Tab-separated table of C-alpha atoms in Angstrom:
chain	number	residue	atom	x	y	z
A	96	MET	CA	39.968	43.951	2.351
A	97	PHE	CA	41.404	40.761	3.778
A	98	ASP	CA	39.291	41.229	6.924
A	99	VAL	CA	36.124	41.223	4.877
A	100	LEU	CA	37.221	38.088	3.064
A	101	ALA	CA	38.128	36.421	6.347
A	102	ASP	CA	34.734	37.328	7.859
A	103	ALA	CA	32.953	35.986	4.808
A	104	ALA	CA	34.961	32.776	5.045
A	105	THR	CA	34.103	32.418	8.756
A	106	GLU	CA	30.420	32.947	8.004
A	107	PHE	CA	30.552	30.480	5.114
A	108	ILE	CA	32.260	27.730	7.091
A	109	SER	CA	29.995	28.284	10.108
A	110	TRP	CA	26.995	27.006	8.121
A	111	PHE	CA	28.739	23.688	7.703
A	112	GLN	CA	30.162	23.617	11.209
A	113	ARG	CA	26.619	23.804	12.567
A	114	GLY	CA	25.703	20.993	10.199
A	115	ALA	CA	28.686	18.975	11.399
A	116	GLU	CA	27.598	19.432	15.036
A	117	THR	CA	24.155	18.182	14.088
A	118	PHE	CA	25.675	15.241	12.223
A	119	ASN	CA	27.770	14.405	15.252
A	120	GLY	CA	24.762	14.606	17.558
A	121	LEU	CA	22.665	12.330	15.370
A	122	VAL	CA	25.418	9.769	14.758
A	123	VAL	CA	26.461	9.591	18.414
A	124	GLY	CA	22.945	9.894	19.804
A	125	ILE	CA	20.982	7.620	17.501
A	126	VAL	CA	23.162	5.349	15.394
A	127	PRO	CA	24.692	3.156	18.175
A	128	LEU	CA	21.271	2.466	19.720
A	129	LEU	CA	19.782	1.956	16.273
A	130	ILE	CA	22.476	-0.587	15.313
A	131	VAL	CA	22.101	-2.620	18.514
A	132	LEU	CA	18.315	-2.482	18.359
A	133	LEU	CA	18.311	-3.399	14.673
A	134	THR	CA	20.638	-6.330	15.297
A	135	ALA	CA	18.373	-7.622	18.064
A	136	VAL	CA	15.223	-7.218	16.005
A	137	ASN	CA	16.837	-8.744	12.884
A	138	ALA	CA	17.938	-11.746	14.940
A	139	LEU	CA	14.509	-12.045	16.530
A	140	ILE	CA	12.800	-11.996	13.142
A	141	ALA	CA	15.314	-14.518	11.748
A	142	LEU	CA	14.736	-16.855	14.711
A	143	ILE	CA	10.933	-16.494	14.623
A	144	GLY	CA	11.075	-17.016	10.884
A	145	PRO	CA	10.231	-14.332	8.327
A	146	GLU	CA	7.358	-16.426	7.007
A	147	ARG	CA	5.410	-15.912	10.254
A	148	VAL	CA	5.932	-12.129	10.190
A	149	ASN	CA	5.044	-12.295	6.503
A	150	LYS	CA	1.827	-14.024	7.433
A	151	PHE	CA	0.842	-11.214	9.770
A	152	GLY	CA	1.632	-8.737	7.018
A	153	GLU	CA	-0.484	-10.685	4.549
A	154	TRP	CA	-3.264	-10.745	7.093
A	155	ALA	CA	-2.979	-6.945	7.412
A	156	GLY	CA	-3.104	-6.642	3.625
A	157	ARG	CA	-6.411	-8.416	3.017
A	158	GLU	CA	-9.310	-6.815	1.198
A	159	GLY	CA	-12.310	-5.539	3.104
A	160	PHE	CA	-12.978	-2.750	5.549
A	161	ALA	CA	-12.723	-5.101	8.547
A	162	TYR	CA	-8.960	-5.401	7.960
A	163	THR	CA	-8.277	-1.653	7.835
A	164	PRO	CA	-7.746	-1.348	11.632
A	165	ILE	CA	-5.109	-4.109	11.375
A	166	ARG	CA	-3.428	-2.414	8.426
A	167	TYR	CA	-3.505	1.208	9.578
A	168	LEU	CA	-3.518	0.832	13.356
A	169	VAL	CA	-2.142	-2.456	14.728
A	170	TRP	CA	0.547	-3.039	12.082
A	171	PRO	CA	1.980	0.519	12.071
A	172	VAL	CA	1.919	0.721	15.887
A	173	ILE	CA	3.781	-2.613	16.198
A	174	SER	CA	6.179	-1.562	13.429
A	175	VAL	CA	7.016	1.808	14.978
A	176	PHE	CA	7.253	0.400	18.493
A	177	VAL	CA	9.522	-2.507	17.543
A	178	LEU	CA	11.527	-1.142	14.613
A	179	THR	CA	11.314	2.632	15.365
A	180	ASN	CA	11.848	5.496	12.920
A	181	PRO	CA	13.001	5.041	10.107
A	182	MET	CA	13.117	1.206	10.119
A	183	ALA	CA	9.366	0.841	10.715
A	184	TYR	CA	8.578	1.663	7.079
A	185	THR	CA	10.256	-1.561	5.904
A	186	ASN	CA	7.199	-3.427	7.204
A	187	GLY	CA	5.230	-1.935	4.328
A	188	SER	CA	6.912	-4.574	2.154
A	189	PHE	CA	4.498	-7.219	3.481
A	190	LEU	CA	1.499	-5.351	2.051
A	191	PRO	CA	0.108	-5.195	-1.504
A	192	GLU	CA	1.323	-2.146	-3.460
A	193	ILE	CA	-1.984	-0.247	-3.255
A	194	TYR	CA	-1.852	-0.156	0.580
A	195	LYS	CA	1.799	0.911	0.939
A	196	PRO	CA	1.239	4.698	0.836
A	197	GLY	CA	-1.524	4.460	3.476
A	198	PHE	CA	0.658	2.273	5.672
A	199	TYR	CA	3.569	4.691	5.329
A	200	ASP	CA	1.321	7.622	6.249
A	201	SER	CA	0.014	5.795	9.346
A	202	ALA	CA	3.445	4.648	10.464
A	203	VAL	CA	5.214	7.975	9.918
A	204	SER	CA	2.447	9.822	11.759
A	205	PHE	CA	3.023	7.580	14.769
A	206	VAL	CA	6.713	8.433	15.277
A	207	HIS	CA	5.946	11.380	17.606
A	208	PRO	CA	2.744	10.622	19.626
A	209	PRO	CA	4.433	7.915	21.784
A	210	LEU	CA	7.444	10.148	22.622
A	211	GLY	CA	6.046	11.102	26.032
A	212	ILE	CA	5.980	7.453	27.147
A	213	PHE	CA	8.300	5.549	24.760
A	214	PRO	CA	11.033	7.960	23.634
A	215	HIS	CA	13.001	5.108	22.026
A	216	VAL	CA	10.782	5.266	18.912
A	217	ASN	CA	12.331	8.531	17.718
A	218	PRO	CA	14.910	10.085	20.048
A	219	GLY	CA	16.315	12.277	17.267
A	220	GLU	CA	13.079	14.266	16.997
A	221	PHE	CA	12.261	14.353	20.692
A	222	PHE	CA	11.659	18.113	20.769
A	223	VAL	CA	8.530	17.918	18.631
A	224	TRP	CA	7.063	16.706	21.927
A	225	GLY	CA	9.776	17.960	24.297
A	226	GLY	CA	9.445	21.623	23.258
A	227	ILE	CA	5.817	21.922	24.294
A	228	LEU	CA	6.412	19.607	27.258
A	229	ALA	CA	8.985	22.093	28.597
A	230	GLY	CA	6.212	24.691	29.005
A	231	ILE	CA	3.982	22.210	30.847
A	232	THR	CA	6.769	21.263	33.295
A	233	GLU	CA	7.605	24.943	33.770
A	234	LEU	CA	4.057	25.487	35.043
A	235	GLY	CA	4.378	22.462	37.359
A	236	LEU	CA	1.581	20.551	35.622
A	237	ASN	CA	1.468	16.757	35.289
A	238	GLU	CA	3.187	15.773	32.032
A	239	SER	CA	1.674	12.264	31.884
A	240	ASP	CA	-1.816	13.766	31.388
A	241	LEU	CA	-0.625	15.295	28.131
A	242	ALA	CA	1.543	12.286	27.161
A	243	VAL	CA	-1.346	9.804	27.429
A	244	ARG	CA	-3.735	12.037	25.496
A	245	TYR	CA	-1.134	12.592	22.778
A	246	LEU	CA	-0.712	8.804	22.458
A	247	ILE	CA	-4.482	8.118	22.331
A	248	THR	CA	-5.165	10.841	19.749
A	249	GLY	CA	-2.218	9.303	17.851
A	250	PHE	CA	-4.106	5.992	17.524
A	251	ILE	CA	-7.169	7.793	16.136
A	252	VAL	CA	-5.280	10.108	13.787
A	253	ILE	CA	-3.063	7.430	12.190
A	254	TYR	CA	-6.075	5.199	11.467
A	255	ILE	CA	-7.879	8.081	9.758
A	256	ARG	CA	-4.719	9.044	7.827
A	257	GLY	CA	-4.327	5.478	6.558
A	258	LEU	CA	-7.921	5.397	5.315
A	259	VAL	CA	-7.800	8.826	3.657
A	260	THR	CA	-4.448	8.126	1.986
A	261	GLU	CA	-5.701	4.746	0.728
A	262	TRP	CA	-8.676	6.534	-0.826
A	263	PHE	CA	-6.395	9.040	-2.584
A	264	THR	CA	-4.048	6.246	-3.682
A	265	ARG	CA	-6.928	4.336	-5.326
A	266	ARG	CA	-8.143	7.448	-7.142
A	267	LEU	CA	-4.689	8.437	-8.391
A	268	TRP	CA	-3.917	4.821	-9.312
A	269	ALA	CA	-7.069	4.644	-11.454
A	270	THR	CA	-6.173	7.905	-13.232
A	271	GLN	CA	-2.621	6.718	-13.908
A	272	HIS	CA	-3.752	3.448	-15.418
A	273	GLU	CA	-6.347	5.206	-17.529
A	274	ASN	CA	-3.689	7.522	-18.967
A	275	ALA	CA	-1.009	4.890	-19.407
A	276	PRO	CA	-2.383	3.193	-22.579
A	277	ALA	CA	-3.118	6.593	-24.147
A	278	ALA	CA	0.460	7.699	-23.554
A	279	ALA	CA	1.942	4.482	-24.924
B	95	MET	CA	28.075	-38.230	24.118
B	96	ASN	CA	29.862	-37.400	20.906
B	97	ALA	CA	26.574	-36.958	19.110
B	98	PHE	CA	25.297	-34.643	21.836
B	99	ILE	CA	28.380	-32.433	21.639
B	100	THR	CA	28.094	-32.287	17.869
B	101	ARG	CA	24.425	-31.274	18.118
B	102	LEU	CA	25.185	-28.652	20.756
B	103	GLY	CA	28.005	-27.261	18.643
B	104	LYS	CA	25.761	-27.035	15.595
B	105	ALA	CA	22.945	-25.354	17.512
B	106	VAL	CA	25.263	-22.765	19.047
B	107	GLY	CA	26.927	-22.188	15.696
B	108	ASN	CA	23.530	-21.662	14.139
B	109	VAL	CA	22.448	-19.046	16.692
B	110	VAL	CA	25.775	-17.214	16.455
B	111	GLY	CA	25.444	-17.254	12.671
B	112	VAL	CA	21.965	-15.731	12.873
B	113	LEU	CA	23.136	-13.017	15.276
B	114	TYR	CA	26.190	-12.242	13.171
B	115	GLN	CA	24.074	-11.972	10.035
B	116	ALA	CA	21.614	-9.743	11.934
B	117	GLY	CA	24.491	-7.448	12.840
B	118	ARG	CA	25.690	-7.402	9.249
B	119	ASP	CA	22.189	-6.493	8.028
B	120	ALA	CA	21.901	-3.759	10.662
B	121	ILE	CA	25.216	-2.190	9.632
B	122	ASP	CA	24.252	-2.446	5.951
B	123	MET	CA	20.954	-0.689	6.626
B	124	VAL	CA	22.652	2.066	8.619
B	125	ILE	CA	25.298	2.681	5.958
B	126	LYS	CA	22.950	2.501	2.971
B	127	ASN	CA	19.845	4.263	4.347
B	128	VAL	CA	20.380	5.932	7.688
B	129	LEU	CA	23.787	7.623	7.403
B	130	PRO	CA	23.147	9.251	3.991
B	131	PHE	CA	19.893	10.614	5.376
B	132	ILE	CA	21.636	11.950	8.484
B	133	ALA	CA	24.269	13.631	6.302
B	134	PHE	CA	21.588	15.343	4.230
B	135	ILE	CA	19.594	16.366	7.302
B	136	ALA	CA	22.677	17.714	9.075
B	137	PHE	CA	23.489	19.902	6.081
B	138	VAL	CA	19.945	21.287	5.859
B	139	ILE	CA	19.614	21.849	9.618
B	140	GLY	CA	22.971	23.632	9.724
B	141	LEU	CA	21.943	25.925	6.916
B	142	ILE	CA	18.520	26.688	8.423
B	143	LEU	CA	19.837	27.365	11.921
B	144	GLU	CA	22.892	29.353	10.933
B	145	THR	CA	21.187	31.617	8.374
B	146	GLY	CA	18.319	32.414	10.778
B	147	VAL	CA	15.717	31.331	8.206
B	148	GLY	CA	14.250	28.790	10.621
B	149	GLU	CA	13.806	31.272	13.452
B	150	ALA	CA	12.211	33.916	11.239
B	151	LEU	CA	9.766	31.324	9.933
B	152	ALA	CA	8.960	29.968	13.380
B	153	ASP	CA	8.508	33.483	14.811
B	154	GLY	CA	5.962	34.331	12.152
B	155	LEU	CA	4.019	31.124	12.650
B	156	SER	CA	3.965	31.009	16.455
B	157	GLY	CA	1.742	34.108	16.535
B	158	LEU	CA	-1.020	31.919	15.122
B	159	ALA	CA	-0.833	29.435	17.950
B	160	SER	CA	-2.766	31.318	20.615
B	161	SER	CA	-6.269	30.144	19.571
B	162	LEU	CA	-7.962	27.125	18.015
B	163	PRO	CA	-8.747	28.875	14.665
B	164	GLY	CA	-5.125	30.050	14.591
B	165	LEU	CA	-3.890	26.505	15.180
B	166	LEU	CA	-6.170	25.239	12.395
B	167	LEU	CA	-4.804	27.862	10.029
B	168	LEU	CA	-1.272	26.878	11.066
B	169	ALA	CA	-2.033	23.223	10.260
B	170	VAL	CA	-3.545	24.199	6.893
B	171	ILE	CA	-0.477	26.267	5.968
B	172	ILE	CA	2.101	23.682	7.078
B	173	GLY	CA	0.086	20.937	5.380
B	174	LEU	CA	0.075	22.580	1.926
B	175	PRO	CA	1.469	20.023	-0.550
B	176	VAL	CA	4.096	22.530	-1.749
B	177	LEU	CA	5.289	23.449	1.734
B	178	SER	CA	5.000	20.177	3.628
B	179	PRO	CA	7.947	18.389	1.945
B	180	LEU	CA	10.113	21.489	2.481
B	181	LEU	CA	9.169	21.832	6.166
B	182	GLY	CA	9.559	18.127	6.925
B	183	PRO	CA	13.291	17.354	7.089
B	184	GLY	CA	14.416	16.216	10.520
B	185	ALA	CA	11.223	17.662	11.991
B	186	VAL	CA	13.345	20.802	12.397
B	187	ILE	CA	10.483	23.241	11.908
B	188	ALA	CA	8.139	21.250	14.157
B	189	GLN	CA	10.819	21.156	16.856
B	190	ILE	CA	11.631	24.866	16.591
B	191	ILE	CA	7.952	25.917	16.709
B	192	GLY	CA	7.381	23.367	19.491
B	193	VAL	CA	10.139	24.905	21.598
B	194	LEU	CA	8.811	28.430	20.929
B	195	LEU	CA	5.255	27.455	21.900
B	196	GLY	CA	6.554	25.632	24.982
B	197	THR	CA	8.343	28.805	26.061
B	198	GLU	CA	5.123	30.803	25.654
B	199	ILE	CA	3.101	28.205	27.603
B	200	GLY	CA	5.708	28.302	30.363
B	201	ALA	CA	5.529	32.102	30.479
B	202	GLY	CA	1.741	31.946	30.846
B	203	ASP	CA	1.060	33.640	27.486
B	204	LEU	CA	-0.573	30.540	26.068
B	205	ASP	CA	-3.306	28.343	27.565
B	206	PRO	CA	-1.740	24.961	28.525
B	207	ALA	CA	-5.017	23.266	27.532
B	208	LEU	CA	-4.099	24.166	23.929
B	209	ALA	CA	-0.915	22.065	24.192
B	210	LEU	CA	-2.589	18.977	22.720
B	211	PRO	CA	-4.092	20.611	19.588
B	212	ALA	CA	-0.809	22.532	19.278
B	213	LEU	CA	1.175	19.271	19.194
B	214	TRP	CA	-0.903	18.249	16.167
B	215	ALA	CA	-0.891	21.707	14.571
B	216	ILE	CA	2.911	21.919	14.398
B	217	ASN	CA	3.200	18.522	12.750
B	218	PRO	CA	0.884	17.944	9.740
B	219	GLN	CA	4.024	17.734	7.578
B	220	VAL	CA	5.501	14.759	9.461
B	221	GLY	CA	7.307	12.483	7.006
B	222	CYS	CA	6.259	14.469	3.915
B	223	ASP	CA	9.928	14.925	2.992
B	224	PHE	CA	10.575	11.208	3.297
B	225	ILE	CA	7.742	9.613	1.270
B	226	PRO	CA	9.834	8.200	-1.631
B	227	VAL	CA	12.484	6.834	0.767
B	228	GLY	CA	9.877	5.479	3.179
B	229	LEU	CA	8.030	3.737	0.368
B	230	ALA	CA	11.303	2.384	-1.028
B	231	LEU	CA	12.115	0.946	2.422
B	232	GLY	CA	8.773	-0.858	2.079
B	233	ASP	CA	9.897	-2.350	-1.259
B	234	ALA	CA	7.393	-0.261	-3.226
B	235	GLU	CA	7.487	-0.294	-7.052
B	236	PRO	CA	8.367	2.995	-8.807
B	237	GLU	CA	4.728	3.199	-9.982
B	238	THR	CA	3.547	3.053	-6.375
B	239	VAL	CA	5.942	5.848	-5.409
B	240	GLU	CA	4.620	7.942	-8.300
B	241	VAL	CA	1.069	7.590	-6.973
B	242	GLY	CA	1.946	7.447	-3.274
B	243	VAL	CA	3.750	10.788	-3.003
B	244	PRO	CA	0.800	12.934	-4.124
B	245	ALA	CA	-1.658	10.634	-2.285
B	246	VAL	CA	0.034	11.272	1.073
B	247	LEU	CA	0.477	15.003	0.383
B	248	PHE	CA	-3.181	15.514	-0.614
B	249	SER	CA	-4.351	13.379	2.289
B	250	ARG	CA	-2.466	15.607	4.738
B	251	MET	CA	-4.426	18.677	3.573
B	252	ILE	CA	-7.475	16.994	5.135
B	253	THR	CA	-6.013	14.976	7.980
B	254	GLY	CA	-3.615	17.723	9.151
B	255	PRO	CA	-6.348	20.135	10.302
B	256	LEU	CA	-8.575	17.189	11.287
B	257	ALA	CA	-5.894	16.024	13.734
B	258	VAL	CA	-5.962	19.486	15.357
B	259	VAL	CA	-9.731	19.174	15.857
B	260	ILE	CA	-9.321	15.676	17.347
B	261	GLY	CA	-6.582	17.011	19.629
B	262	TRP	CA	-8.870	19.864	20.665
B	263	LEU	CA	-11.770	17.475	21.425
B	264	PHE	CA	-9.474	15.338	23.581
B	265	SER	CA	-8.126	18.377	25.423
B	266	PHE	CA	-11.423	18.943	27.288
B	267	GLY	CA	-10.701	18.729	31.007
B	268	LEU	CA	-6.940	18.929	30.451
B	269	TYR	CA	-5.243	21.297	32.930
B	270	SER	CA	-8.477	23.046	33.902
């Protein structure tokens, strides 16, 4: 009777012990680097002056199709490279509201494609790339071939994601604002 | 001379002040946004790994990964708006399936040329669990979050499988 209870208790606590190991791994593995990196980038932005970064953001947020590569390719790539996951999404604050979901989609989709070359962007989720990479190394094939192609397809995919998400955002926005007066 | 020393002192004080404030902001951000997220993720990952749910799920899905149509179907399933937010946290599922597929590639059961489309097929859900937080980090209004969450989820139904096709197109000549 007590054995069963003890086994159940062991099983129960083991769920949280595994969680605690994961917590430990993430805090030790990511947080120190994140804090130092964040401090450096915060200081850099403060010394450059937020108004200049703002200006680039405003530039990225302009109307017109010509600015979409800035908004959904250049800006998210710079954001992810410099600020890394999850800080990169704060750069959405420089854009008008309607573009924020598209920017988020572009930026968040870029947190894995550079892992083969710049693992600092998202070390906590390295095995999205590292898992498949392990098979390639096992076969003795050149990993850079795959890493470069993953990065290049990343550029293409995040641009498309930004555009498609912006289109959905506009449609849903229009529906919301149509319904709002009726509901009020 | 006095004036120079005063100026130097002020300039150094200014830089130190900026750096100190940067550190304070970094710690604030970590405590308010990063650590709570890590706590939540650690709990979910622990539960998934320890109960075997994650492995069962990954086992079922990795059977699809041996051909391009299978990979497309995988991307469609993972990208469903109901599933994608559930499969997102910590990229656990993507990492587990990634490791499984890597093992199969290493064993020669899977064509290494499919590695690139596979990388995209295991990941159409990236960030789908994090949309409200990600938008909030970007200072989005609650109305934007209300519209943005479904916009990203619907968009992924299209761009998830599309990314697999792009990956497949770019895999021509890879490891052949």
